[in-house]
Amino acid sequence: MPLHFDPTLVNDPFDDPGLYVDLVFEWRALLFDLGDLARLAPRKLLRVSDVFVTHRHMDHFAGFDQLLRRLLGWEKILGVYGPTGLIDAVEHKLKAYTWNLIERFDGNLVFLVTEIDEAGCLTSAQFSGRTRFERSEGGTRQSDEGLLLKEPGLQVRTTVIDHGVPMLAFALEERAQINVWRNKVEAMGLAIGPWLRAFKEATLRGAPDDALIDVAWRDQQFEKPAALPLGLLKKEIMKITSGRKIVYVVDCAFTDANVEKILRLAKGADILFIEATFLEADAALAEMRRHLTSRQAGTLARLARVKRLVTLHYSPRYKGHGHQLAQEARDAFLGG
Ligand SMILES: [Zn+2]
């Protein structure tokens, strides 16, 4: 069954940033950033299977305690991903509390924490309620170009960008689905069989249209070709449902290196959630604080050719004037 991503901002754009993505058909959700989570209903927090932390400034990480409080007592393994130092940070958070009564809880809560450094190296550790959240080291391995989570239906990729400290931007992608019309296969006189798998694999590989695919016919009475061109088969029997892509970018200096990384990550996204912290009139301030202006956010969205732009993380200095930030970003996105 195809996934259906339902992304919503956790808070108003002037409050702590955060993105909640409900995976509707999987009874689970992904959460990007752990700022103030008070507006997420308990049932929504309970659905969270994986959390992606951009960096550990308080407005992005203070909600860890709220999540811990809500999940405690439930049988659950929570994946937590973030930049270097995350494992120590989670350990410190957990060590701040007294766990002498935790054995009485029915469910065991486990944190599987993975951090990624600027060279793309992944390190993991586990904290289980059964052992009073004692740290247990996992392994270290090289990531496949920033890939943090890879499942049959979706993947989450990151890139490390500069915010004075390493900051992670994330892309959540649904994998494309290749469907074969059985009735059209049969209408062509072809047989349903293992050759369809080779056909799908060749399509996923991006093989050229003139590549020949061995086929099986239902009726061998007349001489028929043993193979047909991939392009013809694609046209006749295949339907591709392209996967959706959602990108989340906050706290980011507008440097050449960051721009290049964000454009690569966000290219063609269905929705780009991106900070628009300052007005362009305050670009000097944005540069000093290593944040984006609205115009820069909109420009990135246009250059990355995203389909939809959603801005967030507005500076409180513009309270009551949020529409100006949104408008400036929109103008840059649409107009150039
Ligand atoms: Zn921030």
Short mmCIF file of C-alpha atoms and ligand atoms in Angstrom, two decimals:
data_model
loop_
_atom_site.label_atom_id
_atom_site.label_comp_id
_atom_site.label_asym_id
_atom_site.label_seq_id
_atom_site.Cartn_x
_atom_site.Cartn_y
_atom_site.Cartn_z
CA MET A 1 0.00 0.00 0.00
CA PRO A 2 1.37 3.45 -0.80
CA LEU A 3 2.38 5.61 2.10
CA HIS A 4 0.61 8.84 2.67
CA PHE A 5 2.60 11.60 4.32
CA ASP A 6 0.58 14.11 6.25
CA PRO A 7 2.97 16.84 7.44
CA THR A 8 1.94 19.56 9.88
CA LEU A 9 3.90 22.19 11.78
CA VAL A 10 3.92 21.52 15.51
CA ASN A 11 3.61 25.19 16.46
CA ASP A 12 2.82 28.64 15.18
CA PRO A 13 5.74 30.00 13.06
CA PHE A 14 6.67 32.38 15.92
CA ASP A 15 7.01 29.50 18.41
CA ASP A 16 9.48 26.63 18.56
CA PRO A 17 10.06 24.97 15.19
CA GLY A 18 8.99 21.38 14.61
CA LEU A 19 7.36 19.23 11.95
CA TYR A 20 5.09 16.26 12.62
CA VAL A 21 4.67 13.85 9.71
CA ASP A 22 1.90 11.32 10.10
CA LEU A 23 2.46 8.16 8.05
CA VAL A 24 -1.23 7.61 7.74
CA PHE A 25 -1.29 3.97 6.63
CA GLU A 26 1.39 2.81 9.03
CA TRP A 27 -0.05 4.02 12.32
CA ARG A 28 3.12 5.89 13.09
CA ALA A 29 4.65 9.31 12.72
CA LEU A 30 8.00 11.00 12.31
CA LEU A 31 8.95 14.11 14.24
CA PHE A 32 11.48 16.70 13.11
CA ASP A 33 12.91 18.75 16.00
CA LEU A 34 12.05 18.57 19.66
CA GLY A 35 11.09 22.10 20.64
CA ASP A 36 7.97 22.74 22.69
CA LEU A 37 5.67 19.75 22.05
CA ALA A 38 2.81 20.82 24.33
CA ARG A 39 0.48 21.30 21.35
CA LEU A 40 0.85 17.71 20.20
CA ALA A 41 -1.91 15.56 21.67
CA PRO A 42 -0.72 12.53 23.71
CA ARG A 43 -2.06 10.11 21.08
CA LYS A 44 0.02 11.89 18.47
CA LEU A 45 3.19 11.68 20.54
CA LEU A 46 2.56 7.97 21.10
CA ARG A 47 2.57 7.42 17.34
CA VAL A 48 6.08 8.84 16.93
CA SER A 49 8.52 6.11 15.88
CA ASP A 50 11.51 8.23 14.89
CA VAL A 51 12.73 11.68 15.85
CA PHE A 52 15.15 13.83 13.87
CA VAL A 53 16.93 16.57 15.79
CA THR A 54 18.52 19.35 13.73
CA HIS A 55 20.80 20.60 16.53
CA ARG A 56 20.65 21.15 20.26
CA HIS A 57 19.80 24.79 20.73
CA MET A 58 17.01 24.78 23.31
CA ASP A 59 14.21 25.69 20.93
CA HIS A 60 14.99 22.47 19.02
CA PHE A 61 15.68 20.03 21.87
CA ALA A 62 13.94 21.12 25.08
CA GLY A 63 10.92 18.97 24.20
CA PHE A 64 12.89 15.77 24.73
CA ASP A 65 11.59 15.67 28.31
CA GLN A 66 7.97 16.09 27.18
CA LEU A 67 8.36 13.16 24.81
CA LEU A 68 10.10 11.02 27.44
CA ARG A 69 7.34 11.76 29.95
CA ARG A 70 4.65 10.75 27.49
CA LEU A 71 6.28 7.55 26.22
CA LEU A 72 7.41 6.21 29.57
CA GLY A 73 5.62 2.98 30.49
CA TRP A 74 4.88 2.05 26.86
CA GLU A 75 6.55 -0.82 25.05
CA LYS A 76 8.40 1.13 22.40
CA ILE A 77 11.65 1.52 20.52
CA LEU A 78 12.21 5.13 19.54
CA GLY A 79 14.80 6.03 16.91
CA VAL A 80 16.49 9.37 17.62
CA TYR A 81 18.80 10.93 15.01
CA GLY A 82 20.92 14.05 15.22
CA PRO A 83 24.35 15.66 14.95
CA THR A 84 27.52 14.77 16.84
CA GLY A 85 27.05 14.99 20.61
CA LEU A 86 23.46 13.72 20.54
CA ILE A 87 24.28 10.44 22.30
CA ASP A 88 25.95 12.27 25.20
CA ALA A 89 23.06 14.73 25.33
CA VAL A 90 20.42 11.97 25.54
CA GLU A 91 22.50 10.24 28.21
CA HIS A 92 22.67 13.43 30.27
CA LYS A 93 18.94 13.99 29.90
CA LEU A 94 18.16 10.45 31.06
CA LYS A 95 20.67 10.62 33.91
CA ALA A 96 18.97 13.70 35.28
CA TYR A 97 16.12 11.55 36.65
CA THR A 98 15.84 8.81 39.27
CA TRP A 99 14.80 5.45 37.84
CA ASN A 100 14.48 3.19 40.90
CA LEU A 101 10.78 2.55 40.16
CA ILE A 102 11.08 1.85 36.46
CA GLU A 103 11.03 -1.95 36.89
CA ARG A 104 7.36 -1.66 37.83
CA PHE A 105 6.39 -0.35 34.41
CA ASP A 106 4.82 -2.85 32.01
CA GLY A 107 6.25 -1.51 28.80
CA ASN A 108 9.92 -1.09 28.10
CA LEU A 109 10.96 2.16 26.47
CA VAL A 110 14.16 2.00 24.44
CA PHE A 111 15.99 4.87 22.77
CA LEU A 112 18.10 3.93 19.76
CA VAL A 113 20.23 7.01 19.22
CA THR A 114 22.26 7.65 16.07
CA GLU A 115 24.47 10.65 15.46
CA ILE A 116 26.12 11.67 12.23
CA ASP A 117 29.31 13.71 11.91
CA GLU A 118 30.43 16.05 9.16
CA ALA A 119 32.22 13.23 7.35
CA GLY A 120 28.99 11.23 7.19
CA CYS A 121 30.05 8.72 9.84
CA LEU A 122 27.21 7.21 11.92
CA THR A 123 27.63 6.26 15.58
CA SER A 124 24.87 4.67 17.63
CA ALA A 125 24.05 3.80 21.22
CA GLN A 126 21.06 2.36 23.01
CA PHE A 127 19.34 3.28 26.27
CA SER A 128 16.83 0.75 27.60
CA GLY A 129 14.41 1.32 30.46
CA ARG A 130 15.06 -2.29 31.56
CA THR A 131 18.60 -1.30 32.55
CA ARG A 132 17.54 2.07 33.96
CA PHE A 133 18.66 3.70 30.73
CA GLU A 134 22.26 2.61 31.12
CA ARG A 135 24.20 3.51 27.96
CA SER A 136 25.05 0.60 25.70
CA GLU A 137 27.36 1.37 22.79
CA GLY A 138 26.36 0.40 19.27
CA GLY A 139 28.67 0.45 16.29
CA THR A 140 30.16 3.05 14.01
CA ARG A 141 29.81 2.94 10.23
CA GLN A 142 29.95 5.17 7.18
CA SER A 143 26.57 6.39 5.93
CA ASP A 144 25.48 6.04 2.32
CA GLU A 145 25.59 9.77 1.46
CA GLY A 146 23.81 10.89 4.59
CA LEU A 147 21.13 8.20 4.57
CA LEU A 148 19.83 7.87 8.15
CA LEU A 149 16.78 5.71 7.75
CA LYS A 150 16.03 3.30 4.92
CA GLU A 151 12.88 1.20 4.81
CA PRO A 152 11.07 -0.44 1.90
CA GLY A 153 8.58 2.42 1.69
CA LEU A 154 10.56 5.48 2.71
CA GLN A 155 13.92 6.96 3.50
CA VAL A 156 15.33 9.94 5.39
CA ARG A 157 18.51 11.59 4.23
CA THR A 158 20.43 14.40 5.88
CA THR A 159 23.12 16.90 5.07
CA VAL A 160 25.24 18.69 7.67
CA ILE A 161 25.11 22.45 7.30
CA ASP A 162 26.68 25.34 9.19
CA HIS A 163 24.81 27.33 11.83
CA GLY A 164 27.92 28.20 13.85
CA VAL A 165 27.48 24.61 15.04
CA PRO A 166 26.81 21.59 12.80
CA MET A 167 23.10 21.59 11.91
CA LEU A 168 21.19 18.85 10.09
CA ALA A 169 18.71 19.47 7.28
CA PHE A 170 16.46 16.50 6.44
CA ALA A 171 14.70 15.07 3.40
CA LEU A 172 11.96 12.48 3.83
CA GLU A 173 11.28 10.57 0.64
CA GLU A 174 8.67 8.03 -0.23
CA ARG A 175 10.09 5.41 -2.58
CA ALA A 176 8.61 5.38 -6.08
CA GLN A 177 6.24 2.50 -6.72
CA ILE A 178 6.20 0.60 -9.97
CA ASN A 179 2.90 -1.03 -10.69
CA VAL A 180 2.18 -3.40 -13.54
CA TRP A 181 -1.26 -3.51 -15.15
CA ARG A 182 -2.00 -7.24 -15.22
CA ASN A 183 -4.88 -6.85 -17.65
CA LYS A 184 -2.66 -4.96 -20.10
CA VAL A 185 0.04 -7.63 -19.85
CA GLU A 186 -2.54 -10.24 -20.75
CA ALA A 187 -4.07 -8.09 -23.48
CA MET A 188 -0.64 -8.05 -25.15
CA GLY A 189 -0.67 -11.84 -25.12
CA LEU A 190 2.05 -11.96 -22.46
CA ALA A 191 2.06 -14.24 -19.43
CA ILE A 192 2.29 -13.06 -15.84
CA GLY A 193 5.56 -14.47 -14.55
CA PRO A 194 9.02 -13.93 -13.06
CA TRP A 195 10.13 -11.89 -16.08
CA LEU A 196 8.08 -9.00 -14.66
CA ARG A 197 10.51 -8.73 -11.78
CA ALA A 198 13.44 -8.31 -14.19
CA PHE A 199 11.37 -5.70 -15.98
CA LYS A 200 10.78 -3.75 -12.75
CA GLU A 201 14.43 -4.00 -11.77
CA ALA A 202 15.58 -2.69 -15.16
CA THR A 203 13.14 0.22 -14.78
CA LEU A 204 14.39 1.06 -11.28
CA ARG A 205 17.99 0.86 -12.50
CA GLY A 206 17.19 3.40 -15.20
CA ALA A 207 18.12 1.04 -18.05
CA PRO A 208 17.77 2.58 -21.57
CA ASP A 209 14.48 2.21 -23.44
CA ASP A 210 16.05 0.02 -26.12
CA ALA A 211 17.30 -2.53 -23.57
CA LEU A 212 15.72 -5.91 -24.32
CA ILE A 213 13.71 -7.67 -21.62
CA ASP A 214 13.11 -11.42 -21.89
CA VAL A 215 9.37 -12.05 -21.84
CA ALA A 216 7.02 -15.03 -21.62
CA TRP A 217 4.05 -15.42 -23.95
CA ARG A 218 0.77 -17.03 -23.00
CA ASP A 219 0.50 -18.79 -26.31
CA GLN A 220 3.59 -20.05 -28.15
CA GLN A 221 1.69 -21.29 -31.17
CA PHE A 222 3.08 -18.61 -33.43
CA GLU A 223 6.64 -17.38 -33.55
CA LYS A 224 6.99 -14.46 -31.18
CA PRO A 225 10.03 -12.43 -30.08
CA ALA A 226 11.73 -13.79 -26.98
CA ALA A 227 12.44 -10.27 -25.78
CA LEU A 228 10.81 -6.84 -26.08
CA PRO A 229 12.29 -3.34 -25.67
CA LEU A 230 12.01 -1.89 -22.18
CA GLY A 231 10.56 1.38 -23.52
CA LEU A 232 7.67 -0.41 -25.20
CA LEU A 233 6.85 -2.40 -22.07
CA LYS A 234 7.02 0.71 -19.89
CA LYS A 235 4.58 2.47 -22.20
CA GLU A 236 2.15 -0.43 -22.37
CA ILE A 237 2.03 -2.12 -18.99
CA MET A 238 3.54 0.11 -16.32
CA LYS A 239 2.28 2.80 -14.01
CA ILE A 240 4.73 4.67 -11.80
CA THR A 241 3.49 6.37 -8.68
CA SER A 242 6.29 8.76 -7.87
CA GLY A 243 7.17 9.11 -4.20
CA ARG A 244 6.59 12.33 -2.34
CA LYS A 245 9.49 14.29 -0.90
CA ILE A 246 9.37 16.59 2.10
CA VAL A 247 12.34 18.68 3.18
CA TYR A 248 12.91 20.42 6.52
CA VAL A 249 15.53 23.17 6.86
CA VAL A 250 15.94 25.48 9.84
CA ASP A 251 18.74 27.52 11.45
CA CYS A 252 21.06 28.02 8.56
CA ALA A 253 23.62 30.63 7.49
CA PHE A 254 23.24 31.77 3.88
CA THR A 255 26.73 30.71 2.75
CA ASP A 256 27.73 29.26 -0.61
CA ALA A 257 28.47 25.89 0.95
CA ASN A 258 25.11 25.75 2.75
CA VAL A 259 23.19 26.89 -0.33
CA GLU A 260 24.77 24.17 -2.44
CA LYS A 261 23.95 21.47 0.12
CA ILE A 262 20.37 22.63 0.61
CA LEU A 263 19.71 22.80 -3.13
CA ARG A 264 20.99 19.27 -3.57
CA LEU A 265 18.86 17.97 -0.70
CA ALA A 266 15.69 19.88 -1.57
CA LYS A 267 15.75 19.46 -5.36
CA GLY A 268 12.23 18.91 -6.70
CA ALA A 269 10.69 18.49 -3.25
CA ASP A 270 6.90 18.47 -2.98
CA ILE A 271 7.07 20.65 0.11
CA LEU A 272 9.99 22.60 1.52
CA PHE A 273 9.59 23.61 5.17
CA ILE A 274 12.22 26.26 5.71
CA GLU A 275 13.05 28.94 8.25
CA ALA A 276 12.39 32.56 7.30
CA THR A 277 13.66 34.13 10.48
CA PHE A 278 14.42 37.72 9.45
CA LEU A 279 13.20 40.20 6.85
CA GLU A 280 15.68 41.00 4.10
CA ALA A 281 15.90 44.52 5.58
CA ASP A 282 17.62 42.89 8.57
CA ALA A 283 19.96 40.75 6.47
CA ALA A 284 22.97 41.89 8.49
CA LEU A 285 21.35 40.57 11.65
CA ALA A 286 20.46 37.30 9.90
CA GLU A 287 24.06 36.90 8.82
CA MET A 288 25.36 37.57 12.32
CA ARG A 289 22.96 35.04 13.89
CA ARG A 290 23.50 32.58 11.05
CA HIS A 291 19.86 32.45 10.05
CA LEU A 292 18.07 32.92 6.73
CA THR A 293 16.05 35.92 5.67
CA SER A 294 12.64 35.33 4.10
CA ARG A 295 13.92 36.34 0.70
CA GLN A 296 16.81 33.88 0.98
CA ALA A 297 14.36 31.13 2.00
CA GLY A 298 12.13 31.88 -1.01
CA THR A 299 15.14 32.03 -3.33
CA LEU A 300 16.31 28.61 -2.15
CA ALA A 301 12.83 27.22 -2.77
CA ARG A 302 12.80 28.64 -6.31
CA LEU A 303 16.30 27.42 -7.17
CA ALA A 304 15.51 23.95 -5.82
CA ARG A 305 12.32 23.93 -7.94
CA VAL A 306 10.19 22.77 -5.06
CA LYS A 307 6.44 22.57 -5.60
CA ARG A 308 5.36 24.21 -2.37
CA LEU A 309 7.00 26.46 0.19
CA VAL A 310 6.12 26.66 3.88
CA THR A 311 8.04 29.11 6.06
CA LEU A 312 8.54 28.88 9.81
CA HIS A 313 10.78 29.92 12.71
CA TYR A 314 10.00 33.65 12.59
CA SER A 315 11.93 35.96 14.92
CA PRO A 316 9.72 37.33 17.73
CA ARG A 317 10.77 40.86 16.72
CA TYR A 318 8.19 40.63 13.89
CA LYS A 319 5.26 39.45 16.06
CA GLY A 320 2.06 40.68 14.48
CA HIS A 321 3.82 41.01 11.11
CA GLY A 322 4.26 37.36 10.20
CA HIS A 323 2.48 37.98 6.90
CA GLN A 324 5.40 40.20 5.81
CA LEU A 325 7.87 37.37 6.29
CA ALA A 326 5.62 34.94 4.46
CA GLN A 327 4.99 37.43 1.65
CA GLU A 328 8.66 38.26 1.15
CA ALA A 329 9.47 34.54 0.91
CA ARG A 330 6.59 33.95 -1.52
CA ASP A 331 7.67 36.82 -3.76
CA ALA A 332 11.20 35.45 -3.98
CA PHE A 333 9.83 31.95 -4.60
CA LEU A 334 7.47 32.94 -7.40
CA GLY A 335 9.06 36.00 -8.84
CA GLY A 336 12.81 35.81 -8.58
ZN ZN B 1 16.45 27.80 16.18
#
